[in-house]
């Protein structure tokens, strides 16, 4: 990973909870010098303190990047302390859910390059996916830098604009919770068929995790993978007849769920 100007000018990480720590771990593993990182966090973990980064120490005069990883409700008190970096020379990258680019511009100035990102919780194990988009003052180089930083925790995709962020949040941001609930529901269904609860959960969890890994590694589409395990007239076909029902199955259910999440995101962004 080529950190370029970050190594020379430094990176300020505002907030080092689960997401911030996952990113920091990836950057350090990718070759970023701990001496180039400045962490601002009121309650840094023992792990962070052991990384030889600057923790709650004087900040660099002109950092290349400020990455904001605090919770949205903490933004009002945390961001103003970095207001002096606004204006164009420092790139601001946000991983705060639901915080609009306009909210940053109001504090930092409209001329500040700002990239909004939406990672998801599998970033904690290096298997996340992050969507990114920038304001009018971000350049191709700014987006490249952001992609390099967020690649530390998984895949990165670029959006056409911030208007797509609510849909991304509804699909990949909230999506892990849908999968976790699928595991719960599948285990409960197995228990209803006579399996012990612990065994049903072990089977459901391993099946969902294994299928996810197969989908990740396989070159076939998800549809083809489904076809591969479905024998005509067999048990899987019988189950899919229920799950793929146009009125009561997965497709309409997930459309409603994703729509509800996207609508709520738009409400929170107002």
XYZ file of C-alpha atoms in Angstrom:
270
model
C 0.000 0.000 0.000
C 1.498 3.345 -1.063
C 0.770 5.961 1.584
C 2.750 8.729 -0.123
C 1.936 12.134 1.361
C 0.370 10.548 4.426
C 3.766 9.265 5.510
C 5.243 12.732 5.003
C 2.484 14.923 6.472
C 0.652 12.582 8.807
C -2.871 11.262 9.297
C -5.222 12.306 12.089
C -7.680 9.626 13.213
C -10.566 11.180 15.130
C -12.119 8.331 17.084
C -10.551 4.898 17.478
C -13.347 2.551 18.429
C -14.067 -0.684 16.590
C -14.006 0.792 13.083
C -11.111 3.147 13.746
C -9.075 0.348 15.298
C -9.809 -1.994 12.386
C -8.626 0.665 9.954
C -5.540 1.454 11.997
C -4.617 -2.216 12.204
C -4.921 -2.514 8.425
C -2.826 0.586 7.761
C -0.033 -0.517 10.052
C -0.066 -4.006 8.535
C 0.086 -2.370 5.102
C 3.264 -0.486 5.947
C 2.164 2.902 7.304
C 4.600 4.087 9.953
C 3.011 4.436 13.414
C 4.833 7.749 13.709
C 2.644 9.153 10.915
C -0.616 8.484 12.799
C -2.191 10.829 15.354
C -5.153 9.400 17.272
C -7.677 11.566 19.092
C -9.834 9.465 21.423
C -10.998 10.186 24.978
C -10.786 6.510 25.963
C -8.123 4.799 23.848
C -7.902 1.041 24.225
C -4.819 -0.735 25.509
C -4.302 -2.065 21.979
C -4.169 1.450 20.524
C -1.785 2.613 23.237
C 0.534 -0.285 22.385
C 0.861 0.627 18.682
C 3.471 3.415 19.037
C 1.138 5.913 17.336
C 0.642 9.418 18.720
C -2.363 9.251 21.073
C -3.906 12.518 22.287
C -0.662 14.343 21.596
C 0.005 17.603 19.701
C -1.191 17.282 16.115
C 0.768 17.896 12.900
C 0.534 21.369 11.400
C -0.640 20.239 7.967
C -1.869 16.599 7.898
C -2.599 14.966 4.582
C -5.772 13.327 5.871
C -8.193 13.633 8.767
C -10.333 10.510 9.070
C -13.436 11.010 11.198
C -14.561 7.785 12.875
C -16.636 9.056 15.806
C -20.320 8.261 16.255
C -22.666 10.805 14.637
C -23.972 11.983 18.017
C -20.411 12.901 19.048
C -19.711 14.850 15.874
C -20.880 18.229 17.163
C -18.295 18.279 19.929
C -15.446 16.523 18.127
C -15.260 18.079 14.667
C -14.860 21.788 15.576
C -11.471 21.098 17.168
C -10.185 20.286 13.668
C -11.767 23.293 11.988
C -8.372 24.893 11.370
C -7.566 22.113 8.872
C -10.491 23.103 6.656
C -10.046 25.077 3.474
C -8.521 22.743 0.938
C -5.102 21.399 1.880
C -6.239 18.516 4.121
C -8.548 15.754 2.924
C -11.359 14.860 5.319
C -12.695 11.307 5.159
C -15.853 10.423 7.090
C -16.933 6.975 8.215
C -19.731 8.403 10.385
C -23.064 6.901 9.372
C -25.791 9.322 8.359
C -23.669 12.473 8.463
C -24.077 14.423 5.225
C -21.193 16.056 3.393
C -23.025 19.377 3.839
C -22.708 18.981 7.612
C -18.937 18.839 7.288
C -18.857 21.754 4.868
C -20.820 23.850 7.351
C -18.043 23.427 9.923
C -14.936 23.112 7.757
C -15.827 25.377 4.832
C -17.177 24.574 1.392
C -13.684 24.540 -0.137
C -12.609 21.569 1.974
C -12.220 18.253 0.108
C -14.529 15.797 1.870
C -15.136 12.128 1.075
C -18.036 10.365 2.726
C -17.760 6.599 3.143
C -20.083 3.825 4.239
C -18.212 0.745 5.484
C -19.950 -2.168 7.182
C -19.237 -4.286 10.239
C -17.406 -7.174 8.485
C -14.584 -4.622 8.252
C -13.698 -5.872 11.730
C -12.401 -9.082 10.120
C -11.054 -7.479 6.954
C -14.053 -8.559 4.857
C -16.056 -5.345 4.702
C -17.193 -3.373 1.705
C -17.119 0.421 1.646
C -18.874 2.838 -0.700
C -17.275 6.256 -1.198
C -18.263 9.582 -2.750
C -16.773 13.046 -2.596
C -17.854 16.663 -2.710
C -17.086 19.114 -5.509
C -13.587 19.799 -4.173
C -12.353 16.212 -4.151
C -9.995 15.216 -6.934
C -9.226 11.834 -8.443
C -6.169 11.727 -6.196
C -8.347 12.313 -3.120
C -10.606 9.422 -4.083
C -7.580 7.224 -4.757
C -6.214 8.045 -1.300
C -9.559 7.271 0.320
C -9.839 3.993 -1.564
C -6.357 2.991 -0.434
C -7.213 3.794 3.196
C -10.554 1.979 3.209
C -9.138 -1.022 1.329
C -7.413 -1.874 4.589
C -10.695 -3.422 5.762
C -12.113 -4.867 2.540
C -13.479 -3.962 -0.872
C -14.234 -0.392 -2.011
C -16.781 0.832 -4.553
C -17.261 4.365 -5.866
C -20.707 5.948 -6.110
C -22.046 8.366 -8.699
C -22.922 10.745 -5.887
C -24.132 11.123 -2.318
C -27.722 10.533 -3.452
C -26.910 6.806 -3.626
C -25.677 6.570 -0.045
C -29.054 5.771 1.543
C -29.485 2.795 -0.789
C -25.963 1.611 -0.002
C -26.666 1.928 3.706
C -29.851 -0.120 3.300
C -28.089 -2.906 1.365
C -24.547 -3.275 2.698
C -24.472 -1.006 5.753
C -27.479 -2.616 7.438
C -27.176 -5.858 5.468
C -25.054 -7.805 7.966
C -27.930 -7.610 10.448
C -30.218 -9.217 7.863
C -27.766 -12.102 7.493
C -27.423 -12.522 11.258
C -31.205 -12.666 11.524
C -31.267 -15.266 8.746
C -28.993 -17.422 10.906
C -31.350 -16.971 13.849
C -34.427 -17.811 11.767
C -32.809 -20.827 10.092
C -31.740 -22.206 13.466
C -35.233 -21.689 14.870
C -36.701 -23.523 11.870
C -34.309 -26.414 12.456
C -35.314 -26.541 16.119
C -38.962 -26.676 15.026
C -38.076 -29.779 12.989
C -36.726 -31.571 16.046
C -33.072 -30.522 16.268
C -31.569 -29.479 19.595
C -31.209 -25.649 19.729
C -27.388 -25.697 19.939
C -27.090 -28.136 17.063
C -29.558 -26.168 14.942
C -27.599 -22.982 15.555
C -24.277 -24.666 14.716
C -25.709 -26.001 11.462
C -27.299 -22.655 10.517
C -24.257 -20.580 11.364
C -21.792 -22.832 9.533
C -24.094 -23.079 6.522
C -24.530 -19.317 6.114
C -20.827 -18.642 6.703
C -19.780 -21.401 4.315
C -22.208 -20.310 1.608
C -20.975 -16.743 1.965
C -17.374 -17.837 1.539
C -18.304 -19.916 -1.492
C -20.101 -16.928 -3.029
C -17.023 -14.795 -2.295
C -14.579 -17.178 -3.933
C -16.665 -18.528 -6.826
C -16.629 -17.041 -10.308
C -20.301 -17.936 -10.894
C -23.156 -15.580 -10.168
C -25.271 -16.032 -7.056
C -28.088 -17.265 -9.283
C -25.861 -19.942 -10.806
C -24.633 -21.056 -7.385
C -28.258 -21.463 -6.346
C -28.978 -23.531 -9.463
C -25.913 -25.689 -8.807
C -27.327 -26.967 -5.501
C -30.942 -27.327 -6.645
C -31.903 -30.723 -8.047
C -35.216 -30.690 -9.945
C -37.965 -32.043 -7.725
C -35.629 -32.330 -4.728
C -35.634 -30.953 -1.202
C -33.905 -27.670 -2.081
C -36.380 -27.059 -4.904
C -39.259 -27.571 -2.480
C -37.828 -25.008 -0.074
C -37.040 -22.502 -2.830
C -40.600 -22.714 -4.098
C -41.580 -21.131 -0.773
C -38.646 -18.711 -0.500
C -38.920 -17.431 -4.072
C -42.680 -16.889 -4.052
C -43.402 -13.578 -5.789
C -45.829 -12.439 -3.112
C -44.655 -13.962 0.172
C -41.030 -15.007 -0.413
C -37.623 -13.431 -0.007
C -37.759 -11.044 -3.005
C -40.747 -8.941 -1.884
C -39.756 -9.207 1.776
C -36.229 -7.910 1.167
C -37.506 -5.167 -1.132
C -39.714 -3.933 1.701
C -36.914 -4.245 4.251
C -34.357 -2.383 2.120
C -36.958 0.260 1.266
C -37.680 0.793 4.976
C -33.984 1.161 5.761
C -33.414 3.570 2.875
C -36.454 5.662 3.841
C -35.227 5.853 7.435
C -31.804 6.927 6.222
C -33.337 9.772 4.246
C -35.325 10.856 7.301
C -32.247 10.865 9.527
C -30.328 12.870 6.927
C -32.778 15.759 6.936
